[in-house]
Coordinates of C-alpha atoms in Angstrom, one line a residue:
M1 CA -27.7 2.8 13.6
S2 CA -28.9 4.4 10.4
P3 CA -27.9 7.9 9.3
A4 CA -31.2 9.2 10.5
Q5 CA -30.5 8.0 14.0
R6 CA -27.2 9.9 14.2
H7 CA -27.0 13.2 16.2
P8 CA -29.2 15.7 14.4
D9 CA -26.5 18.3 14.2
L10 CA -24.1 16.0 12.4
P11 CA -23.9 15.7 8.6
P12 CA -24.8 12.3 7.0
I13 CA -22.0 9.8 6.4
T14 CA -20.9 8.6 3.0
Y15 CA -20.6 4.9 2.9
D16 CA -18.0 2.7 1.3
R17 CA -17.5 -0.8 2.8
R18 CA -14.5 -2.0 0.8
G19 CA -11.8 -3.7 2.9
S20 CA -8.3 -2.7 3.4
G21 CA -5.1 -4.5 4.4
R22 CA -3.2 -4.4 7.7
T23 CA -0.4 -2.0 7.7
R24 CA 1.7 0.1 10.0
S25 CA 3.2 2.8 7.7
G26 CA 6.2 4.8 8.9
S27 CA 7.0 8.4 8.4
V28 CA 10.1 10.1 7.2
G29 CA 11.2 12.4 10.0
I30 CA 13.3 15.5 9.4
A31 CA 15.2 17.8 11.9
V32 CA 15.1 21.5 11.1
A33 CA 14.9 24.5 13.3
A34 CA 11.5 24.9 14.9
S35 CA 10.1 26.4 18.1
I36 CA 8.5 23.9 20.4
A37 CA 7.6 24.3 24.0
L38 CA 9.3 21.7 26.2
A39 CA 7.4 20.2 29.2
T40 CA 9.4 20.6 32.4
T41 CA 6.9 19.4 34.9
A42 CA 6.6 15.9 36.1
C43 CA 3.5 13.8 35.7
S44 CA 0.8 14.4 38.3
S45 CA -2.2 12.3 39.2
S46 CA -4.3 15.5 39.3
T47 CA -3.3 17.3 36.2
H48 CA -5.4 17.3 33.0
Q49 CA -5.1 18.8 29.6
T50 CA -7.3 21.7 28.7
P51 CA -8.1 21.5 24.9
V52 CA -7.7 24.6 22.8
A53 CA -11.0 26.2 22.0
N54 CA -10.6 28.7 19.2
T55 CA -13.8 30.8 19.3
S56 CA -12.6 34.3 18.3
R57 CA -11.1 33.9 14.9
A58 CA -12.9 35.5 12.0
A59 CA -13.4 33.6 8.7
G60 CA -10.5 34.2 6.3
T61 CA -10.1 34.2 2.6
T62 CA -9.3 31.1 0.6
G63 CA -5.7 30.6 -0.4
T64 CA -2.2 30.7 1.0
T65 CA -2.4 34.3 2.1
G66 CA -4.8 36.0 4.5
G67 CA -6.7 34.2 7.1
G68 CA -7.3 30.8 5.6
P69 CA -10.3 29.2 4.0
A70 CA -13.6 31.1 4.3
D71 CA -15.6 28.0 4.8
R72 CA -13.3 26.9 7.7
V73 CA -12.7 23.5 6.2
L74 CA -9.1 22.4 6.7
R75 CA -7.9 20.6 3.6
L76 CA -5.1 18.1 4.1
S77 CA -4.4 14.7 2.5
F78 CA -3.2 11.2 2.9
L79 CA -0.2 10.0 0.8
Q80 CA -1.6 6.6 -0.1
D81 CA -4.4 5.1 1.9
P82 CA -4.2 4.7 5.7
G83 CA -4.5 1.0 5.1
Q84 CA -7.0 0.0 7.8
P85 CA -10.5 1.1 8.9
P86 CA -10.6 4.1 11.3
D87 CA -11.5 1.8 14.2
P88 CA -9.2 2.4 17.2
D89 CA -9.4 -1.3 18.2
V90 CA -8.2 -2.4 14.8
F91 CA -6.1 0.5 13.5
Y92 CA -2.4 -0.1 14.1
A93 CA -0.7 2.0 11.4
G94 CA 0.5 5.5 11.0
Q95 CA -1.3 8.1 8.9
G96 CA -4.8 7.1 10.0
L97 CA -4.0 8.3 13.5
A98 CA -5.3 11.6 12.2
L99 CA -8.7 10.0 12.1
T100 CA -8.7 7.9 15.3
L101 CA -7.2 10.5 17.6
N102 CA -9.5 13.3 16.4
A103 CA -12.7 11.2 16.6
Y104 CA -12.0 9.2 19.7
E105 CA -10.5 10.0 23.1
G106 CA -9.0 7.9 25.9
L107 CA -8.9 8.2 29.6
L108 CA -5.4 9.7 29.5
T109 CA -3.2 11.2 26.8
Y110 CA 0.2 12.8 26.3
K111 CA 0.7 16.5 26.7
L112 CA 0.8 18.1 23.2
G113 CA 3.5 20.3 21.8
T114 CA 6.3 18.9 23.9
A115 CA 9.5 16.9 23.5
T116 CA 9.1 15.4 27.0
P117 CA 6.4 12.7 27.3
T118 CA 4.1 13.8 30.0
I119 CA 0.8 12.0 30.9
V120 CA -2.2 14.2 31.3
G121 CA -5.9 13.6 31.7
Q122 CA -8.3 13.4 28.8
L123 CA -11.6 11.7 29.8
A124 CA -10.2 11.2 33.3
T125 CA -9.3 14.2 35.5
A126 CA -7.4 12.4 38.2
W127 CA -5.9 9.0 38.9
T128 CA -4.0 7.0 41.6
V129 CA -1.9 3.9 41.3
S130 CA -1.5 1.2 44.0
P131 CA 2.1 0.7 45.3
D132 CA 2.3 -2.6 43.5
K133 CA 1.2 -1.1 40.2
S134 CA -1.8 -3.5 39.8
T135 CA -4.8 -1.3 40.7
Y136 CA -5.6 2.0 39.0
T137 CA -8.4 4.3 40.2
L138 CA -9.6 7.1 37.9
T139 CA -12.0 10.0 38.3
L140 CA -13.9 10.6 35.1
R141 CA -14.7 13.9 33.4
Q142 CA -18.4 14.9 33.6
G143 CA -20.4 16.7 31.0
V144 CA -19.1 14.6 28.1
T145 CA -21.3 13.0 25.4
F146 CA -20.6 10.5 22.6
H147 CA -21.2 11.4 19.0
D148 CA -24.5 9.4 19.2
G149 CA -25.7 11.8 21.9
T150 CA -25.4 9.5 24.9
T151 CA -23.6 10.4 28.1
F152 CA -20.1 9.3 28.9
D153 CA -19.7 7.7 32.3
A154 CA -18.0 4.7 34.0
S155 CA -20.1 2.2 32.1
A156 CA -18.2 3.1 28.9
V157 CA -14.8 2.0 30.4
K158 CA -15.7 -1.7 30.8
A159 CA -17.7 -1.7 27.5
S160 CA -14.7 -0.2 25.6
F161 CA -12.2 -2.6 27.2
D162 CA -14.5 -5.6 26.5
R163 CA -14.9 -4.6 22.9
R164 CA -11.2 -4.3 22.4
L165 CA -10.6 -7.8 23.8
A166 CA -13.4 -9.2 21.7
V167 CA -12.0 -7.7 18.4
N168 CA -8.5 -9.0 19.5
Q169 CA -6.4 -7.1 17.0
G170 CA -2.9 -5.7 17.5
P171 CA -3.7 -3.1 20.3
A172 CA -5.6 -5.6 22.4
Y173 CA -2.6 -6.5 24.5
M174 CA -2.9 -3.1 26.3
V175 CA -6.0 -4.4 28.1
S176 CA -5.3 -8.1 28.1
D177 CA -4.2 -8.0 31.8
V178 CA -7.3 -6.3 33.1
V179 CA -9.2 -8.7 35.4
S180 CA -12.0 -6.3 36.5
V181 CA -13.4 -2.8 36.0
T182 CA -15.7 -1.7 38.7
A183 CA -17.6 1.6 39.2
P184 CA -18.2 2.7 42.8
S185 CA -19.9 5.7 41.3
P186 CA -20.9 6.9 37.8
Y187 CA -17.7 8.9 37.5
K188 CA -15.1 6.8 39.2
V189 CA -13.6 3.5 38.0
I190 CA -11.3 1.0 39.6
I191 CA -9.2 -1.1 37.2
K192 CA -7.5 -4.2 38.6
L193 CA -4.8 -6.1 36.6
K194 CA -3.5 -9.6 36.9
G195 CA -0.3 -8.3 38.3
P196 CA 2.1 -5.4 38.4
N197 CA 2.3 -3.4 35.1
S198 CA 4.5 -0.3 35.1
A199 CA 3.4 0.6 31.6
F200 CA -0.4 0.6 32.2
L201 CA -0.7 4.4 32.5
D202 CA 1.2 4.8 29.2
Y203 CA -1.2 2.3 27.6
L204 CA -4.1 4.4 28.6
A205 CA -2.3 7.5 27.2
A206 CA -1.0 6.0 24.0
P207 CA -2.2 6.8 20.5
Y208 CA -3.0 3.1 20.2
G209 CA -4.4 2.8 23.7
P210 CA -8.0 2.0 24.5
K211 CA -10.4 4.7 23.4
M212 CA -13.8 5.2 24.9
M213 CA -16.8 4.2 22.8
S214 CA -20.6 4.6 23.4
P215 CA -21.9 1.4 25.1
T216 CA -25.3 2.1 23.5
G217 CA -23.8 2.4 20.1
L218 CA -21.7 -0.7 20.6
A219 CA -24.8 -2.7 21.6
T220 CA -26.9 -1.4 18.8
N221 CA -24.4 -2.0 16.0
A222 CA -22.6 -5.1 17.2
G223 CA -23.6 -7.3 14.3
K224 CA -21.6 -10.5 14.1
D225 CA -18.2 -8.9 14.2
H226 CA -18.3 -6.7 17.4
D227 CA -19.1 -3.5 15.4
Q228 CA -16.2 -3.9 13.0
T229 CA -18.3 -3.4 9.9
Y230 CA -20.1 -0.5 11.4
L231 CA -16.9 1.3 12.5
Q232 CA -15.4 1.1 9.0
T233 CA -17.5 4.1 8.1
H234 CA -18.8 5.5 11.4
D235 CA -17.4 6.3 14.8
L236 CA -18.7 6.0 18.4
G237 CA -16.2 8.4 20.1
T238 CA -16.3 11.6 22.1
G239 CA -13.6 13.6 20.1
A240 CA -13.8 17.1 18.8
Y241 CA -14.6 15.6 15.3
T242 CA -16.7 12.9 14.0
I243 CA -16.1 10.8 10.9
T244 CA -18.4 11.6 8.0
T245 CA -16.7 10.0 5.0
A246 CA -14.5 6.9 4.9
K247 CA -13.9 5.7 1.3
V248 CA -10.9 3.5 1.1
G249 CA -8.3 4.7 -1.4
Q250 CA -10.3 7.9 -2.1
Q251 CA -11.5 10.2 0.6
Y252 CA -11.8 10.6 4.4
S253 CA -13.7 13.5 6.1
L254 CA -14.4 14.8 9.6
A255 CA -16.9 17.3 10.9
A256 CA -16.8 19.2 14.1
Y257 CA -18.9 17.8 16.9
P258 CA -21.0 20.7 18.2
Q259 CA -21.4 19.2 21.7
W260 CA -17.7 18.5 22.3
W261 CA -16.8 19.0 25.9
G262 CA -13.7 21.0 25.0
G263 CA -15.6 23.9 23.4
K264 CA -16.1 25.2 20.0
V265 CA -13.2 24.5 17.5
Y266 CA -12.1 26.8 14.7
F267 CA -12.3 24.4 11.7
T268 CA -15.8 23.0 11.2
G269 CA -14.6 20.3 8.9
I270 CA -11.4 18.4 7.9
D271 CA -11.0 17.1 4.3
L272 CA -8.5 14.3 3.7
P273 CA -8.4 13.0 0.2
V274 CA -6.0 10.2 -0.7
V275 CA -3.2 11.4 -3.0
G276 CA -1.4 8.7 -4.9
D277 CA 2.1 10.3 -5.2
L278 CA 4.3 12.9 -3.5
S279 CA 4.6 15.1 -6.6
T280 CA 0.9 15.6 -6.8
Q281 CA 0.7 16.3 -3.1
Q282 CA 3.4 18.9 -3.3
L283 CA 1.8 20.6 -6.4
E284 CA -1.5 20.9 -4.6
F285 CA 0.2 22.3 -1.5
Q286 CA 2.1 24.8 -3.6
K287 CA -1.1 25.9 -5.3
G288 CA -2.7 26.5 -1.9
Q289 CA -5.2 23.6 -2.3
L290 CA -3.8 21.9 0.8
A291 CA -3.2 23.6 4.1
A292 CA -0.3 21.4 5.1
I293 CA 1.6 18.2 4.4
L294 CA 2.1 16.2 7.5
H295 CA 4.1 13.2 6.4
D296 CA 6.5 11.4 4.1
L297 CA 8.4 14.3 2.4
N298 CA 11.7 13.0 1.0
G299 CA 15.1 14.7 1.0
P300 CA 14.7 16.7 -2.3
A301 CA 11.2 17.8 -1.2
V302 CA 12.5 18.9 2.2
K303 CA 15.3 20.9 0.6
S304 CA 12.9 22.7 -1.6
M305 CA 10.4 23.4 1.2
L306 CA 13.1 24.8 3.5
A307 CA 14.1 27.3 0.8
D308 CA 10.5 28.5 0.4
T309 CA 10.0 31.6 2.6
K310 CA 6.3 31.7 1.8
I311 CA 5.5 28.6 3.9
S312 CA 6.1 27.4 7.4
T313 CA 8.2 24.4 8.2
Y314 CA 8.3 22.4 11.4
A315 CA 10.6 19.7 12.9
L316 CA 8.6 18.0 15.6
P317 CA 10.0 15.5 18.1
T318 CA 8.8 11.9 17.8
F319 CA 9.9 8.4 18.9
N320 CA 10.6 7.5 15.3
N321 CA 13.7 5.4 14.6
Q322 CA 15.1 4.3 11.2
E323 CA 15.7 0.7 11.9
L324 CA 17.5 -2.2 10.2
F325 CA 15.9 -5.6 10.8
I326 CA 18.0 -8.7 10.0
N327 CA 16.5 -12.1 9.2
P328 CA 18.1 -14.7 11.5
A329 CA 16.7 -17.6 9.5
S330 CA 18.5 -17.0 6.2
G331 CA 21.9 -18.2 5.0
F332 CA 24.8 -16.0 5.8
L333 CA 22.9 -13.9 8.4
G334 CA 21.7 -17.0 10.2
S335 CA 24.9 -16.8 12.3
K336 CA 24.9 -14.3 15.2
A337 CA 28.6 -13.6 14.5
N338 CA 27.8 -12.7 10.9
R339 CA 24.9 -10.5 11.9
N340 CA 27.2 -8.6 14.3
A341 CA 29.8 -8.3 11.6
F342 CA 27.1 -6.9 9.2
Q343 CA 26.1 -4.4 11.9
Q344 CA 29.7 -3.3 12.4
A345 CA 30.1 -2.7 8.7
L346 CA 27.4 -0.1 8.7
N347 CA 28.9 3.4 8.8
I348 CA 25.9 4.8 10.6
P349 CA 27.2 8.5 10.9
A350 CA 27.9 8.4 7.1
L351 CA 24.5 7.0 6.3
V352 CA 22.8 9.7 8.5
N353 CA 24.8 12.4 6.8
S354 CA 24.2 11.1 3.3
V355 CA 20.4 10.4 3.6
F356 CA 19.2 12.5 6.6
K357 CA 21.6 15.4 6.7
G358 CA 20.0 18.1 8.9
R359 CA 17.0 15.9 9.3
A360 CA 18.0 13.3 11.9
T361 CA 20.6 12.5 14.5
V362 CA 23.0 9.6 15.0
P363 CA 21.4 7.4 17.7
D364 CA 23.3 6.5 20.9
S365 CA 20.7 4.0 22.0
I366 CA 18.6 1.2 20.6
Y367 CA 15.6 2.9 22.1
A368 CA 14.1 6.1 20.7
K369 CA 15.4 9.3 22.3
G370 CA 13.5 10.1 25.5
L371 CA 12.4 6.6 26.5
L372 CA 15.3 6.1 28.8
P373 CA 17.9 8.5 30.4
A374 CA 21.0 9.3 28.3
G375 CA 23.5 6.5 28.3
M376 CA 21.0 3.7 28.9
G377 CA 20.2 1.0 26.3
A378 CA 23.5 2.0 24.5
Q379 CA 23.9 0.6 21.0
N380 CA 27.8 0.6 21.2
I381 CA 28.4 -0.6 17.6
T382 CA 31.9 0.1 16.6
F383 CA 32.4 0.7 12.9
D384 CA 34.8 -2.1 11.7
P385 CA 34.1 -3.6 8.2
S386 CA 37.1 -5.9 8.5
K387 CA 35.0 -8.4 10.4
L388 CA 32.5 -8.6 7.6
K389 CA 35.2 -9.0 5.0
A390 CA 36.6 -11.9 6.9
A391 CA 33.2 -13.5 7.4
V392 CA 32.2 -13.2 3.8
A393 CA 35.6 -14.7 2.7
A394 CA 34.9 -17.7 4.8
A395 CA 31.3 -18.2 3.6
P396 CA 30.2 -20.5 0.8
A397 CA 29.7 -18.7 -2.5
A398 CA 26.0 -19.3 -2.4
D399 CA 25.7 -17.4 0.8
R400 CA 27.3 -14.2 -0.5
T401 CA 24.2 -12.9 -2.2
L402 CA 21.7 -11.2 0.0
V403 CA 18.3 -9.4 -0.5
L404 CA 18.1 -6.1 1.2
G405 CA 14.5 -4.9 1.4
Y406 CA 12.9 -1.5 1.9
D407 CA 9.4 -0.1 2.3
T408 CA 8.2 1.2 -1.1
S409 CA 6.3 4.0 0.6
M410 CA 9.5 5.3 2.1
P411 CA 11.9 6.9 -0.4
D412 CA 14.7 7.3 2.2
D413 CA 14.6 3.6 2.9
Q414 CA 15.4 2.9 -0.7
Q415 CA 18.3 5.3 -0.7
L416 CA 19.7 3.7 2.5
A417 CA 19.4 0.3 0.9
D418 CA 21.2 1.5 -2.3
L419 CA 24.0 3.0 -0.3
V420 CA 24.6 -0.2 1.7
S421 CA 24.4 -2.3 -1.4
A422 CA 27.1 -0.3 -3.1
T423 CA 29.3 -0.1 0.0
F424 CA 29.1 -3.8 0.9
A425 CA 30.1 -4.9 -2.6
A426 CA 33.6 -4.0 -1.6
Y427 CA 33.3 -6.5 1.3
G428 CA 32.5 -9.3 -1.0
L429 CA 28.7 -9.4 -0.8
T430 CA 26.3 -9.1 -3.7
I431 CA 23.2 -7.3 -2.3
K432 CA 20.0 -7.1 -4.3
V433 CA 17.8 -4.2 -3.3
Q434 CA 14.1 -5.0 -3.4
G435 CA 11.1 -3.0 -2.5
F436 CA 8.1 -4.4 -0.5
T437 CA 4.7 -2.8 0.3
T438 CA 3.9 -2.0 3.9
S439 CA 1.2 -4.6 3.9
Q440 CA 3.7 -7.3 2.7
I441 CA 6.2 -6.3 5.4
F442 CA 3.7 -6.5 8.3
G443 CA 2.3 -9.7 6.9
W444 CA 5.7 -11.3 7.8
V445 CA 4.7 -11.0 11.5
G446 CA 2.3 -13.8 10.9
D447 CA 4.3 -15.7 8.3
P448 CA 7.9 -14.7 7.4
K449 CA 7.9 -16.6 4.1
G450 CA 9.2 -14.3 1.4
A451 CA 11.0 -12.0 3.8
P452 CA 14.4 -10.6 2.7
N453 CA 17.7 -11.2 4.4
A454 CA 17.5 -7.6 5.9
L455 CA 15.1 -4.8 5.8
F456 CA 15.1 -1.0 6.3
E457 CA 11.9 0.2 8.0
T458 CA 10.8 3.0 10.2
F459 CA 9.6 2.1 13.7
W460 CA 8.1 3.9 16.6
P461 CA 6.9 2.4 19.9
D462 CA 3.2 2.2 20.9
A463 CA 3.7 4.4 23.9
A464 CA 6.3 6.5 25.8
H465 CA 7.4 3.5 27.9
P466 CA 10.4 1.4 27.0
Y467 CA 8.4 -1.8 27.4
T468 CA 6.4 -1.0 24.2
T469 CA 9.7 -1.0 22.3
A470 CA 11.1 -4.1 24.0
H471 CA 7.9 -6.2 23.8
I472 CA 6.6 -5.5 20.3
T473 CA 9.9 -5.7 18.5
W474 CA 12.1 -8.1 20.5
A475 CA 9.7 -10.5 22.1
A476 CA 9.1 -13.8 20.2
D477 CA 5.4 -12.9 20.0
G478 CA 6.0 -9.2 19.4
G479 CA 3.6 -7.5 17.0
V480 CA 6.4 -5.8 15.1
N481 CA 9.0 -8.6 15.3
L482 CA 9.1 -8.6 11.5
M483 CA 11.9 -11.2 11.1
H484 CA 11.0 -13.5 14.0
C485 CA 14.2 -13.1 16.0
S486 CA 14.2 -14.1 19.6
D487 CA 16.6 -14.5 22.5
P488 CA 16.1 -16.4 25.8
A489 CA 17.7 -13.6 27.9
I490 CA 15.2 -11.1 26.4
T491 CA 12.3 -13.5 27.0
A492 CA 13.2 -14.0 30.6
L493 CA 13.8 -10.3 31.5
L494 CA 10.7 -8.8 29.7
P495 CA 8.1 -9.7 32.4
K496 CA 10.4 -8.7 35.2
A497 CA 11.1 -5.3 33.7
L498 CA 7.4 -4.7 33.0
A499 CA 6.5 -5.4 36.6
S500 CA 9.3 -3.3 38.1
G501 CA 9.6 -0.5 35.6
S502 CA 13.3 -0.5 36.3
E503 CA 15.2 1.6 33.8
E504 CA 18.3 -0.5 34.5
E505 CA 16.5 -3.6 33.4
F506 CA 15.2 -2.0 30.3
S507 CA 18.7 -0.8 29.5
T508 CA 19.9 -4.4 29.8
L509 CA 17.2 -5.5 27.5
G510 CA 18.3 -3.0 24.9
T511 CA 21.9 -4.0 25.1
E512 CA 20.9 -7.7 24.7
A513 CA 18.8 -6.8 21.7
V514 CA 21.7 -5.1 20.0
S515 CA 23.9 -8.0 20.7
T516 CA 21.6 -10.4 18.8
G517 CA 22.5 -8.6 15.6
C518 CA 18.8 -8.6 14.6
W519 CA 18.0 -5.0 15.3
T520 CA 20.0 -1.8 14.6
N521 CA 18.9 1.8 15.2
V522 CA 20.2 3.7 12.2
A523 CA 18.8 7.2 12.8
Q524 CA 16.7 9.1 15.3
L525 CA 14.0 10.9 13.2
N526 CA 11.6 13.8 13.7
D527 CA 8.4 14.7 12.0
F528 CA 8.9 17.2 9.2
M529 CA 5.7 19.1 8.4
V530 CA 5.0 22.1 6.1
A531 CA 2.0 24.4 6.3
Q532 CA 0.6 27.5 4.8
K533 CA 1.6 30.6 6.7
W534 CA -2.0 31.2 7.8
L535 CA -2.3 27.8 9.7
K536 CA -1.7 28.4 13.4
G537 CA -1.0 26.0 16.2
V538 CA 0.9 23.3 14.4
A539 CA 3.7 22.6 16.8
E540 CA 1.3 23.0 19.8
S541 CA -1.0 20.4 18.4
H542 CA 1.5 17.7 17.9
D543 CA 1.7 14.5 20.0
I544 CA 5.3 13.2 20.4
A545 CA 3.9 9.6 20.5
A546 CA 1.8 10.0 17.4
P547 CA 3.9 10.5 14.2
Q548 CA 2.4 12.2 11.2
T549 CA -0.5 13.5 13.3
L550 CA -2.0 16.7 14.6
I551 CA -4.9 17.1 17.0
F552 CA -7.1 19.4 14.9
S553 CA -9.0 21.0 17.8
G554 CA -5.9 23.1 18.5
L555 CA -5.5 24.5 15.0
S556 CA -6.8 27.9 13.7
A557 CA -6.1 30.4 10.9
G558 CA -4.9 33.9 10.9

């Protein structure tokens, strides 16, 4: 579709077709006092989320005081590039969720502004699940149009699922078990799966879950790559905003979609330039040129922001964990006993206190907080460095030098690595600390050549269901199994736990994962965000399952 064929009320798109690498960037989460509404009601098949429509605010003045920007353009930024096209069937990273979740919508979503994951309707208004968890029937929202002006109905569900499977990127697994999508009426769909799947509702609600795309747009712009070229610089969604600029490494922009089913939004545009370094981002925020910083503030920056009474600070709950991944195919750590000794030499409370004081909590589970009831999936790692000392003393001299990696986009990862390197020298190990880019790190999923002996990286599950932690990190074919560790007990139990949804089985999976020595949860993180005082609705627009991200339709100024 050419720019002239786009909806007449939408601004033209700026084109830039340069490619970008596959990444999944983490975020540094911080815990400070913030007021967040907690969801206390259980999921209901008839509940749905009503978007915030801000229609009564008057235009404010530009700057950090008063009512916000007079042109009603919300100016934010990306710290480094999102790393992938804003195509929801391709994008599997972090920062770019701000694009995909505001331009596209799924059938379900998670309730915003809550620390308790609660599934609510988005483009579906009601749903039922068969007793065996293999058939899902959904009633669809009427009066919705795609950004190309065509009507959303049941035909979009099959077209969107088919497109995700055809593209076959990281999120494709969420619809891989679908055997049929039928439409008994224009606004009802029946989805049948190959077998029981207790996570499927969470797949539909997840930030990386299937988003609805215009069947007409998909057919018109398919090309030879199932619309992938087209969707590098366009969108075919139903969201409150449409993508108008997508220049890799430079600039991303969104414009409000006038026919959005949720009503008129306050900000008519979202401006997201790519900022190369944190100091520049902070300076622009302090000058009032940015309305907020949503991600990746390090310890010194957080301390400074908390002391500034002229701005608002937020600590928002997420499923972010600070993880240590250990490579089982390398020298000293090739032994399970040595990996367990390495784990036990980590003084996790001291690391949390040194690096994340006031910004995170010591985890009591291998899972993120909230995925299982308290006490389940217990990590149970007793601090005892004597075992590592003994193992190192018995190892050949050549095995006593290790490489400990960290993500170069994450300052806290480097600080953790430096602390462990210094501490473990007393145990007889020489640890070389080395930084790796996010694209290098996630390249190891396909080929682990060049991976270090151990790695600090931030991880969050794809959805608020424990299977999305267990499968993508611990399965032999997991999309975030960075170091290619596997265990027969985990492989055998995964499909059983998915079918049953048993919390006890997922707890056992977690205990087994810890026992391999390949994975350690070092800290439970939260999203730390700062905003100008005039920006309203920040906490209420945050999705617990989508780190670094706000749903812009809920924001206003005043």
